[in-house]
Coordinates of C-alpha atoms in Angstrom, one line a residue:
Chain A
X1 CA 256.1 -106.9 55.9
X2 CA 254.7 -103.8 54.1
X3 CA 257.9 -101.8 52.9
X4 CA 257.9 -97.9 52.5
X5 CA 259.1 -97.1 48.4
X6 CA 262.4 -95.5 49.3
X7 CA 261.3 -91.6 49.1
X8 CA 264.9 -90.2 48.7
X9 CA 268.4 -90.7 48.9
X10 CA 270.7 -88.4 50.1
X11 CA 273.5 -87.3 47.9
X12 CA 276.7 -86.9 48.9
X13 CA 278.5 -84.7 47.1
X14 CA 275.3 -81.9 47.5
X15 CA 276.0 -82.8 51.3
X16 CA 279.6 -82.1 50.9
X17 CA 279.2 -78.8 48.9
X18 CA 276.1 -77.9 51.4
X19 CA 278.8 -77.7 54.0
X20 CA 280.5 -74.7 52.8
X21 CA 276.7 -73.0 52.1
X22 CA 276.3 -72.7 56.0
X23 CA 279.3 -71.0 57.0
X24 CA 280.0 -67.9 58.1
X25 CA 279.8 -65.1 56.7
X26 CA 283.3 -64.0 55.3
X27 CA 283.3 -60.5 54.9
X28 CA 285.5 -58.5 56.8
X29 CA 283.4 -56.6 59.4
X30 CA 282.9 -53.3 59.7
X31 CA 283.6 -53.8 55.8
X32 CA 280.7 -51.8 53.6
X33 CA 280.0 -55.2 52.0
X34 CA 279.3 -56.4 55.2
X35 CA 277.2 -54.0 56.9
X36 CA 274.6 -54.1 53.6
X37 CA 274.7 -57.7 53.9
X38 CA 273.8 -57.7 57.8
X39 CA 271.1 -54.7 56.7
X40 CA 269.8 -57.2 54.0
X41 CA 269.6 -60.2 55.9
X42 CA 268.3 -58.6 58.7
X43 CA 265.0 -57.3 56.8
X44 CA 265.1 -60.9 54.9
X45 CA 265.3 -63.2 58.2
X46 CA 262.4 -60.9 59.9
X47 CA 259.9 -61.6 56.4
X48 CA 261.4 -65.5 56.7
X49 CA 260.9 -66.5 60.5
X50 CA 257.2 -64.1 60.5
X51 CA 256.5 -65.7 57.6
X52 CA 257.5 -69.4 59.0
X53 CA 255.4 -68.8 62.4
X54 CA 252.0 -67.6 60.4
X55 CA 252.4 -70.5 57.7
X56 CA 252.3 -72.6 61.2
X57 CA 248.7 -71.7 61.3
X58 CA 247.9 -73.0 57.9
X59 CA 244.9 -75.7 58.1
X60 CA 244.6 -74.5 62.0
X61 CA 243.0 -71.3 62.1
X62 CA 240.0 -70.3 63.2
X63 CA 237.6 -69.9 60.5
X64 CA 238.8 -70.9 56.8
X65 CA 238.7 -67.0 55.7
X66 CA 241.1 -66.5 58.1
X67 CA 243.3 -69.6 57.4
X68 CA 243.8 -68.4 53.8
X69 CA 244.2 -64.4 55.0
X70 CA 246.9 -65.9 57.0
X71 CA 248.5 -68.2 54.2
X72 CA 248.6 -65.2 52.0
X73 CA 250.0 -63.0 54.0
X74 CA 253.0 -66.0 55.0
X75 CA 253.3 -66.4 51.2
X76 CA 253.7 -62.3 50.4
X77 CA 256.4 -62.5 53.3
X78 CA 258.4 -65.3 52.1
X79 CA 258.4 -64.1 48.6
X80 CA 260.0 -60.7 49.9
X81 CA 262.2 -62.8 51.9
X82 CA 263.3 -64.2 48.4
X83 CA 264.6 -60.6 47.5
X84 CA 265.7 -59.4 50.2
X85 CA 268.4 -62.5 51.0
X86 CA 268.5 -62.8 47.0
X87 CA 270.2 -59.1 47.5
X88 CA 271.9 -59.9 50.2
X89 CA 273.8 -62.8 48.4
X90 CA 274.9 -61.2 45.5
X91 CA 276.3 -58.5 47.9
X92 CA 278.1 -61.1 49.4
X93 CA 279.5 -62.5 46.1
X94 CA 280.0 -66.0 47.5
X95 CA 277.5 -67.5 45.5
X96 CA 274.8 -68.1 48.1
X97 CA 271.3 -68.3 46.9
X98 CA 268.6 -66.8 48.9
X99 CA 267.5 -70.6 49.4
X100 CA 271.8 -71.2 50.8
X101 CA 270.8 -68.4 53.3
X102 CA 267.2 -69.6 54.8
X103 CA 267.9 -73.0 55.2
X104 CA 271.6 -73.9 55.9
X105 CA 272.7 -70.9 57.9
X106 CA 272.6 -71.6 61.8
X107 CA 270.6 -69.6 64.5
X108 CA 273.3 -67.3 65.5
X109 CA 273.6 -66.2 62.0
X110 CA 270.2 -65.1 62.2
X111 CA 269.8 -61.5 62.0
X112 CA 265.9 -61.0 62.6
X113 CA 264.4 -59.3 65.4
X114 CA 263.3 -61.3 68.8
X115 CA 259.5 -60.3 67.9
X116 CA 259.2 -62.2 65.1
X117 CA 260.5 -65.7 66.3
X118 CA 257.9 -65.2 69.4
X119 CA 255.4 -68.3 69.2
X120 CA 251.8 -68.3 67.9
X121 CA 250.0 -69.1 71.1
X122 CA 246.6 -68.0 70.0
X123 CA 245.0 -66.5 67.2
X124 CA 244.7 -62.9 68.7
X125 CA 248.5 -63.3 69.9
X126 CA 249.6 -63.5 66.5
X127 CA 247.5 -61.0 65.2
X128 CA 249.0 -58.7 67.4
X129 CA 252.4 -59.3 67.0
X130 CA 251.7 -59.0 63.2
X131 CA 250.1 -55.1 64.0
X132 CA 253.0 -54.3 66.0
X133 CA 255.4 -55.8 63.4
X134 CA 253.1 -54.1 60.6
X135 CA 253.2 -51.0 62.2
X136 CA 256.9 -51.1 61.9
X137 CA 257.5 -53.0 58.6
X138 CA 255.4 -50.4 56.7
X139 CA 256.9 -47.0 57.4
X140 CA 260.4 -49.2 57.4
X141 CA 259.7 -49.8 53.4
X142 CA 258.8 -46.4 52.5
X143 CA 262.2 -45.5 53.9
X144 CA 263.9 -47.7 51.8
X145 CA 262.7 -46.4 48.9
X146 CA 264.6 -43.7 49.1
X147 CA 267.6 -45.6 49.3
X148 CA 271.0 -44.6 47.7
X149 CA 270.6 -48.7 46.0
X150 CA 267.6 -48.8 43.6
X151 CA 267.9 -52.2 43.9
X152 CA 266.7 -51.7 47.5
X153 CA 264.4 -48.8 47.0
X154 CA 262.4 -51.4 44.4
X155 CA 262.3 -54.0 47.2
X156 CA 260.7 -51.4 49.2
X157 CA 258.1 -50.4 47.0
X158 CA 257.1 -53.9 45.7
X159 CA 256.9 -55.3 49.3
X160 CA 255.6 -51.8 50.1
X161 CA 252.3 -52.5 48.5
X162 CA 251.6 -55.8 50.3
X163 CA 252.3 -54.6 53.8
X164 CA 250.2 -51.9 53.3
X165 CA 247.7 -54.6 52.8
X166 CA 248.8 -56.7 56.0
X167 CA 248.8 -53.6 58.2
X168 CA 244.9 -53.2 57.2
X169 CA 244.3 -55.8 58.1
X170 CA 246.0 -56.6 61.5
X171 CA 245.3 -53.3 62.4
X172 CA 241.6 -54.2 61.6
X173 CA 241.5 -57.3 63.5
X174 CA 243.4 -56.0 66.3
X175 CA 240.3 -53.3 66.9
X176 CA 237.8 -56.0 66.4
X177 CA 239.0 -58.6 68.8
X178 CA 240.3 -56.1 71.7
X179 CA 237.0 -53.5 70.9
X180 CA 234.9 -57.6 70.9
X181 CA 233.6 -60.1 73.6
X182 CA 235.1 -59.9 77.6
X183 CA 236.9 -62.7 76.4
X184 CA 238.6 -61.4 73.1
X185 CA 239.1 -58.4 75.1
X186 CA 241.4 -59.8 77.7
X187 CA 243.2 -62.2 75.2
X188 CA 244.1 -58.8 73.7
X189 CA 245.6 -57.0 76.8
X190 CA 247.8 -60.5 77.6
X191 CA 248.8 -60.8 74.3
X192 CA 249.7 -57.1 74.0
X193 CA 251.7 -57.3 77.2
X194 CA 253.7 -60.5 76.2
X195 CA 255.1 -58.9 73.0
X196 CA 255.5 -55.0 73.8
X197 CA 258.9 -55.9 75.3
X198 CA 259.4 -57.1 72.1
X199 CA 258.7 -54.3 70.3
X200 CA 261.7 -51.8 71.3
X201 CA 264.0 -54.0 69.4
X202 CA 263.3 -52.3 66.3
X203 CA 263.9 -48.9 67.0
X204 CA 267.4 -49.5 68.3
X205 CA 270.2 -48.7 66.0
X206 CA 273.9 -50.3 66.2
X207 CA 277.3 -49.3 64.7
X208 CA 275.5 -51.2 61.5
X209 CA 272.8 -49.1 61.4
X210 CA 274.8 -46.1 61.9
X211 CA 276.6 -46.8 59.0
X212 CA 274.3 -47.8 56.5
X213 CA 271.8 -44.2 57.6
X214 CA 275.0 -42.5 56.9
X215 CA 275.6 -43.8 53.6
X216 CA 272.0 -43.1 52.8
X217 CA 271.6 -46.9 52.2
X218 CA 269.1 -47.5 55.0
X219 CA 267.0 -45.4 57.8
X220 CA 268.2 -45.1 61.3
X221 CA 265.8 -47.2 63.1
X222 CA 264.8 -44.2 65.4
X223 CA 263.2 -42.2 62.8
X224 CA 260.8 -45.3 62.0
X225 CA 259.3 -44.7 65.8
X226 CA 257.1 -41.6 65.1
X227 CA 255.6 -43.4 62.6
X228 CA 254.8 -46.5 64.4
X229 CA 253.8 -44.1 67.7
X230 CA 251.0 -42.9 65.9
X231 CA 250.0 -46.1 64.2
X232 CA 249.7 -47.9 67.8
X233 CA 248.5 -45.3 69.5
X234 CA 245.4 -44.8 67.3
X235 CA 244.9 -48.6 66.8
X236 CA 245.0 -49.2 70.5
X237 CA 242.3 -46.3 71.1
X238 CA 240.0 -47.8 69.1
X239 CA 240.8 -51.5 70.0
X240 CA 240.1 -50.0 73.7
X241 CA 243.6 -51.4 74.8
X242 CA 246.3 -49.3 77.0
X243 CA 249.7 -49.1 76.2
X244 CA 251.8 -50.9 78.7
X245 CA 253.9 -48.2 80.9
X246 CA 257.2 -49.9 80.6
X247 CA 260.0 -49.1 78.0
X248 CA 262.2 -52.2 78.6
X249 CA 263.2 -53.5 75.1
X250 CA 264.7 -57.4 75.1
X251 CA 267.2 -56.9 72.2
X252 CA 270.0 -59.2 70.5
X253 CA 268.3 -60.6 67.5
X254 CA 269.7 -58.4 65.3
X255 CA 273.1 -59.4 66.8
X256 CA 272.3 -63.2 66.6
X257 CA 272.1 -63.6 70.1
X258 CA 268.1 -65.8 69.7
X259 CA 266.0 -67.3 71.6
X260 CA 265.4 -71.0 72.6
X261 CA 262.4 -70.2 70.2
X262 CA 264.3 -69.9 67.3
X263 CA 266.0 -73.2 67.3
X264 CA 262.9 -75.4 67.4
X265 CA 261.3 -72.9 64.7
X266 CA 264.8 -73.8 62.2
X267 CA 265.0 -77.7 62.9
X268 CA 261.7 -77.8 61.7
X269 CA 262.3 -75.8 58.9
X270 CA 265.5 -76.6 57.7
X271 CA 265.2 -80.2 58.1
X272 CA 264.7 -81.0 54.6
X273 CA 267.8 -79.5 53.3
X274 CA 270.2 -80.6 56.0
X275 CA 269.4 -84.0 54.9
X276 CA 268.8 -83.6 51.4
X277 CA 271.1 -80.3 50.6
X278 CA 270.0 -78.9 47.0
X279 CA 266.9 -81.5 46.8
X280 CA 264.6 -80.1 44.2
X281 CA 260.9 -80.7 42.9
Chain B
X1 CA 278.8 -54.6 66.2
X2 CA 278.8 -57.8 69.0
X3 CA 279.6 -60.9 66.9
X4 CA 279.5 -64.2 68.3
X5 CA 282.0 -67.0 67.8
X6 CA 282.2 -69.2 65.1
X7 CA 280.8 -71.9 67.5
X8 CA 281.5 -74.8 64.7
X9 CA 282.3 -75.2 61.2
X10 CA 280.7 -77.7 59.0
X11 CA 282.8 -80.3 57.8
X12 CA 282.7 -81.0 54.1
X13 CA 284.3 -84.1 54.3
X14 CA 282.0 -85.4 57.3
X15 CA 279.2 -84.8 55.7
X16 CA 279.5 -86.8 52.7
X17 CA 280.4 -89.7 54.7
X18 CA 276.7 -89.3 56.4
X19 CA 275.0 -89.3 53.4
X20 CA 276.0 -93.0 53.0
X21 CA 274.7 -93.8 56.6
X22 CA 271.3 -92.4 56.3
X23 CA 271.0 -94.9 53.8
X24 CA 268.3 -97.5 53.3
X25 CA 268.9 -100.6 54.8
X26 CA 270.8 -102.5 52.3
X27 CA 270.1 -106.5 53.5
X28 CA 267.6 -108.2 51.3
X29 CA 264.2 -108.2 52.9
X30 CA 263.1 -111.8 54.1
X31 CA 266.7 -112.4 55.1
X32 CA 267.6 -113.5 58.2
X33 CA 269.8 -110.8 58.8
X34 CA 267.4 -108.6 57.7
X35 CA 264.9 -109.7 60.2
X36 CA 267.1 -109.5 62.8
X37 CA 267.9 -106.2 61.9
X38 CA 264.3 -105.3 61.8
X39 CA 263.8 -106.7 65.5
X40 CA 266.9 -104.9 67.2
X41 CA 266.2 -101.6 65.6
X42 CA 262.1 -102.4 66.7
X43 CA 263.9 -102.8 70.5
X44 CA 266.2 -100.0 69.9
X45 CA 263.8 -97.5 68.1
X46 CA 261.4 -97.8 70.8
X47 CA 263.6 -96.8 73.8
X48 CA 265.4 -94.2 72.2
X49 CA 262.2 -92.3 71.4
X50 CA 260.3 -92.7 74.5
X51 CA 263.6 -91.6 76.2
X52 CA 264.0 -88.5 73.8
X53 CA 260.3 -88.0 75.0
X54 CA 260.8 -88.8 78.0
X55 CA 263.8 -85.9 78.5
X56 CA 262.0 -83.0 77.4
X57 CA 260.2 -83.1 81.2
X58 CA 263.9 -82.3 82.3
X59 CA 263.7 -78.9 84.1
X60 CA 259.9 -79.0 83.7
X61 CA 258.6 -81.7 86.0
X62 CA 256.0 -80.6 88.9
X63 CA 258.9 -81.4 91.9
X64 CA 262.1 -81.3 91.6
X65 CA 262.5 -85.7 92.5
X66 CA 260.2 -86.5 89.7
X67 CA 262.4 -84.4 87.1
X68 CA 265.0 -86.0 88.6
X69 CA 263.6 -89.5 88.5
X70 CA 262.3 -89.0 84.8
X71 CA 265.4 -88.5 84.1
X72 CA 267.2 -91.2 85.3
X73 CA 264.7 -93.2 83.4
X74 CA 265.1 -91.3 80.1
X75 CA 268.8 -92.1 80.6
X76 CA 268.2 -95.8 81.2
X77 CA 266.5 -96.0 78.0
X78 CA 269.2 -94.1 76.4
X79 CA 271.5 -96.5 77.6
X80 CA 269.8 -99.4 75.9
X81 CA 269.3 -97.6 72.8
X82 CA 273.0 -98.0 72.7
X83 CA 272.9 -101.6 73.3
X84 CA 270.0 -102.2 70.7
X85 CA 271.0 -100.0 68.2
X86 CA 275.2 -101.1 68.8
X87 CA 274.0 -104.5 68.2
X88 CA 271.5 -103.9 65.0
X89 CA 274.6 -102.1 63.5
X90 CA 276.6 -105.3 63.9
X91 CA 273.9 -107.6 62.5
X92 CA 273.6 -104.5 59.4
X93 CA 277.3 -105.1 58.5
X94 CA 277.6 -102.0 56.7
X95 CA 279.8 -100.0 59.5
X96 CA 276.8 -98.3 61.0
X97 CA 277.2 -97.3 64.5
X98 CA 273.9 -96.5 67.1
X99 CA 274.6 -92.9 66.4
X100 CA 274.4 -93.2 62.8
X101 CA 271.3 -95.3 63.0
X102 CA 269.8 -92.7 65.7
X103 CA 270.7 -89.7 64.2
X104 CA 271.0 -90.5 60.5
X105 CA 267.9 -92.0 59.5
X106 CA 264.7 -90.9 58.2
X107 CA 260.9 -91.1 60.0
X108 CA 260.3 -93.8 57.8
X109 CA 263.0 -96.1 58.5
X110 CA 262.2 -95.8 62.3
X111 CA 260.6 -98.9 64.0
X112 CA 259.1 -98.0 67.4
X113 CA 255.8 -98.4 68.4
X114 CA 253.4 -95.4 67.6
X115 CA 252.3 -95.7 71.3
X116 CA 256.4 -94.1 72.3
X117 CA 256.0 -90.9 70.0
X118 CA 252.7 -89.9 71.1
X119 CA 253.3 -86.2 73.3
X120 CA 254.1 -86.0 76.4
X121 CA 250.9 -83.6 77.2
X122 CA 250.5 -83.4 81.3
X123 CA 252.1 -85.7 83.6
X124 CA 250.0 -87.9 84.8
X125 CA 249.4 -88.9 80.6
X126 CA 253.5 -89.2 80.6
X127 CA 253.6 -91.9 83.5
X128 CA 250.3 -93.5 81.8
X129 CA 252.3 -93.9 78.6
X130 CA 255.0 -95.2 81.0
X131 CA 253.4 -97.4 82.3
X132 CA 251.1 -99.5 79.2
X133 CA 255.3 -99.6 78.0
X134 CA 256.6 -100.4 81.0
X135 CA 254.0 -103.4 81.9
X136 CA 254.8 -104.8 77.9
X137 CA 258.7 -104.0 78.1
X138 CA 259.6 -105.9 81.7
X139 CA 258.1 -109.3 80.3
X140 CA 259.0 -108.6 77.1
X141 CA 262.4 -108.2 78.3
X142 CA 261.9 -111.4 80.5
X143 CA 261.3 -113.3 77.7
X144 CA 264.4 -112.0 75.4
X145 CA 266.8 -113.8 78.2
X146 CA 266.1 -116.8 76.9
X147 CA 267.0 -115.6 73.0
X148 CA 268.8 -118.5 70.8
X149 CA 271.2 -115.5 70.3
X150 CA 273.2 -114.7 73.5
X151 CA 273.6 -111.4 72.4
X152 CA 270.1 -110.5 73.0
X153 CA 269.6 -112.6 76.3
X154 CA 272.5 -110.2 77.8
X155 CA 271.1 -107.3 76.7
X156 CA 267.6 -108.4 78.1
X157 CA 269.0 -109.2 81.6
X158 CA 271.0 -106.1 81.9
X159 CA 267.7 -103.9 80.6
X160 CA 265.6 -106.0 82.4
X161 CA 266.9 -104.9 86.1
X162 CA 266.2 -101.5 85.2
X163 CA 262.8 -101.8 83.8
X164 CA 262.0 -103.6 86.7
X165 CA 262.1 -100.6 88.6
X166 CA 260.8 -98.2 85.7
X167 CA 257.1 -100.8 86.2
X168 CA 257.1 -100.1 89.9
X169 CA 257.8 -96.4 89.8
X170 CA 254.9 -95.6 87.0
X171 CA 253.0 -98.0 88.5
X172 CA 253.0 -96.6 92.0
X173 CA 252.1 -93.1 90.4
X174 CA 249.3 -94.5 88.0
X175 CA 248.0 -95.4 91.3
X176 CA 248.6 -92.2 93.2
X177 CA 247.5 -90.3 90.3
X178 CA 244.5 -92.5 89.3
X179 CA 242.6 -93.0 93.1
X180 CA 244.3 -89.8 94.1
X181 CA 242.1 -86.3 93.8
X182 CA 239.7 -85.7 91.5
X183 CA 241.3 -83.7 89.2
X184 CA 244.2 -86.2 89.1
X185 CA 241.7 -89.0 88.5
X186 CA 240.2 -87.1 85.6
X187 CA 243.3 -86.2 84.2
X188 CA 244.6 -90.2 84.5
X189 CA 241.0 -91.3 83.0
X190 CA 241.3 -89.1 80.2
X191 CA 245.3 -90.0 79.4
X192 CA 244.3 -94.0 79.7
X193 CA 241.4 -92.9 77.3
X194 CA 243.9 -91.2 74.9
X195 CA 246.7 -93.9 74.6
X196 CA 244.7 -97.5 75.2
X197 CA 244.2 -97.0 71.1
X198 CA 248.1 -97.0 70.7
X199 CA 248.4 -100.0 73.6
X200 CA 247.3 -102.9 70.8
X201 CA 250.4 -102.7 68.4
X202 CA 252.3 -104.0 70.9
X203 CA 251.0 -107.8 70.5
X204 CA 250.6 -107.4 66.5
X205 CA 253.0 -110.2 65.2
X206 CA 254.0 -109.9 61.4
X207 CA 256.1 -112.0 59.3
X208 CA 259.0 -111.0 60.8
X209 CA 258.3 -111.7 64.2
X210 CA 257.1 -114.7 63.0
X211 CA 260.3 -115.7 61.8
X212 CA 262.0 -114.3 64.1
X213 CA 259.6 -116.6 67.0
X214 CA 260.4 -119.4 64.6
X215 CA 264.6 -119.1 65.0
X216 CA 263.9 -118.7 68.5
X217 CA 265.3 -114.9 68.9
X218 CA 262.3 -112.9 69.8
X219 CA 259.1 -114.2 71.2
X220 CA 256.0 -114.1 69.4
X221 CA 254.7 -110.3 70.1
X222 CA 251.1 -111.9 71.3
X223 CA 252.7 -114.4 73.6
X224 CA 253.1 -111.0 75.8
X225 CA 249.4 -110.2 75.9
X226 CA 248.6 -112.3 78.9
X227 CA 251.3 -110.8 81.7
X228 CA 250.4 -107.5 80.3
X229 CA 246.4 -108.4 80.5
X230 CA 247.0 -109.0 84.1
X231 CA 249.6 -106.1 85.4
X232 CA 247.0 -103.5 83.8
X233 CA 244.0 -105.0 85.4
X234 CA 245.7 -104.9 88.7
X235 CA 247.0 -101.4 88.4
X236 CA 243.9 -99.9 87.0
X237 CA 241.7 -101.6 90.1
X238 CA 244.3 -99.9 92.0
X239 CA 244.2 -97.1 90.6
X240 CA 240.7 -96.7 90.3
X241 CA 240.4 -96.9 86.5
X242 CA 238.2 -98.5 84.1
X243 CA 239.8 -100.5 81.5
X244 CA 238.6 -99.1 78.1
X245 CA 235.9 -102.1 76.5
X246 CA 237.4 -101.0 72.4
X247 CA 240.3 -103.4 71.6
X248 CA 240.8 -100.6 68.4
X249 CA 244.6 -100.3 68.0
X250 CA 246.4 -98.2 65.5
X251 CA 249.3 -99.9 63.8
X252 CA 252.2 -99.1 61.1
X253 CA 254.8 -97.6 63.5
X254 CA 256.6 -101.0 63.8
X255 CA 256.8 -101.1 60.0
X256 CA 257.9 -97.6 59.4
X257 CA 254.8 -95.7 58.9
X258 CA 254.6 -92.7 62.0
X259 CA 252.5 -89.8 62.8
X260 CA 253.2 -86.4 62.4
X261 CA 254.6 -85.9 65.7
X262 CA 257.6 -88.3 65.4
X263 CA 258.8 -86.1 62.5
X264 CA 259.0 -83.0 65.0
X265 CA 260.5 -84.9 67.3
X266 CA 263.7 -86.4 64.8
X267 CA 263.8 -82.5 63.3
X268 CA 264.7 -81.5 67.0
X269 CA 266.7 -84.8 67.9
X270 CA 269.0 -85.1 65.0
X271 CA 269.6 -81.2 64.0
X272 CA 273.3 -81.4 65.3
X273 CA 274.5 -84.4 63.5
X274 CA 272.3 -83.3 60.5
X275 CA 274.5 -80.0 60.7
X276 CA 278.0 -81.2 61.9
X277 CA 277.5 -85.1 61.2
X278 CA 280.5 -86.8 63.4
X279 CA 280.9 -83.8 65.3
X280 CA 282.5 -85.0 69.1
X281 CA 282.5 -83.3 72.2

């Protein structure tokens, strides 16, 4: 019988000291430690999970300019993720990595918004949930520069330059497929109305976000709509979509109250370091 | 801030002890042990996958007695996983229960057929898959009760009464479905058209079974062909189907080597006892 070489074996005692990498969070709440740390891992968990759903596309994408325009933009995301949850461990000071945090927290330690753990679908569905995050993400950075933490307000501006770059170009393919064909066209409207209840999540501040504007650590999330107002409105115009009437916001990501969504998205990627904890290359 | 509650806690200790029980089979290959081993997991493998498969319909089927009826099935196959698996375990010697073997392993140390792992799709390709298993598992079964080891004859006649019924059932709807409108027949053609490839391994003997023929405890994999040749011919005719002429069949799942799609399905399977291994209700 034709035997597989045995690829790995798991290690116990990285399974045993994997188990106390997934717990919870042991702050005190309402703690200033804790409230950066839910502020960090909330902009770290919305660059990981986007990141995770476009690198889905990778070797399935339309057109192969697109499949690497999509790869790159996954990869810029996921290295931000790298800093942000980096941060948000040492703030901790429990000696979680960045890599402790992705893969061996559990969904309702998640902390990223609803929007971003929304499936693909198709390829103009997830170019427009990448405008509408964009949209957000962008003016979201240039707040944080002017945090009260440098180390945040560097962050901002390194990621800052790359989402500028991802909000061209979403914005750009946005116009082109709803301004396109009958077909594109239409995709656009549905896809548009799926994810716009979506899209009032980010906006909405809690006793977290409260805190942190007041300490001038982070923005209140209201301020960032303005910004993103305008940016929809003209990209819409031009992309000959309408802006759906309703205001109703699904919210509770940023709570850790996910979808089903979510949970298929992390078995998938977490699997290799629940059974192999701290495998390496 | 809303805060969940800390649902579960991973257990240090727990988890070292799974790291032994994902383990590679330890029996020397060629052994008779080892064979047998090899043959119940085979068994085993291949009904707890199609009935993982199988339950993901639940809550999705077209009428409300089919969900109920898949099911049932998914749970009879369940059931016999338990048997199968319970029973491989002893063989193994090495402490390993049927949850340890079905949630602790790796893709590559599964043993199912290729055909069980394929997508559900639509439902008229679920009962199609159904039914190529079904019309290979009843006299497969049938031919188990007369195993040298009594073990295996017990489990055969117990599993036996139940597939008899799972043949009837995707037999009567491969029917329905196949000589029923046109878009079911097209639907059926295309599903038989998709998974006859997959239909071959079945009756692919390798040394093991050949051994394993040889002591008497399993049948000779081709020895099934002809009962299968027959209920297919007299379904299809029923059903209005052409038998596909190509006799191509992929192979490897019953030595370990899988497709993509039976990695997603472990990832989504085995995440709780890869994240709280011995966990108990």
């Amino acid at each position: 019988m034709p035997s597989l070489p045995d690829i790995m074996t798991p290690d116990a005692e990285a399974l045993a000291k994997a188990a106390g990498k997934g717990r919870r969070v042991t702050l005190p709440a309402g703690s200033p430690e804790h409230d950066l740390f839910t502020g960090l891992t909330r902009m770290g968990d919305n660059t990981l999970i986007l990141g995770h759903r476009v690198s889905e596309w990778c070797g399935h994408a339309p057109v192969l300019e697109e499949d690497i325009a999509l790869a790159n933009v996954a990869l810029d995301m996921i290295g931000q993720t790298q800093l942000w949850l980096g941060l948000a461990g040492t703030v901790e000071g429990h000696g979680r990595s960045a890599d402790d945090l992705a893969f061996l927290r559990d969904a309702w330690h998640f902390r990223n918004l609803l929007l971003v753990e929304r499936p693909n679908r198709d390829f103009g569905h997830t170019l427009m949930r990448q405008f509408l995050f964009d949209a957000w993400h962008q003016p979201m950075l240039k707040a944080l520069e002017g945090s009260s933490d440098d180390r945040i307000g560097e962050i901002a501006l390194k990621a800052g330059k790359e989402v500028a770059y991802h909000l061209e170009r979403s914005a750009d393919l946005v116009i082109r497929l709803g301004d396109g064909t009958e077909e594109s066209h239409a995709k656009m409207k549905d896809a548009l109305e799926r994810l716009w209840p979506y899209a009032g999540e980010m906006f909405l501040a809690d006793e977290v976000d409260v805190r942190l504007a007041h300490e001038g650590l982070m923005p209140d999330p209201a301020g960032i709509r303005p910004a993103w107002d305008e940016t929809v409105a003209e990209i819409l115009a031009e992309a000959t979509l309408n802006r759906p009437d309703s205001d109703f916001a699904h919210k509770g990501g940023k709570q850790g109250r996910h979808t089903e969504d979510l949970g298929h998205l992390l078995t998938s990627m977490q699997w290799l370091q629940r059974a192999y904890p701290g495998a390496t290359w």
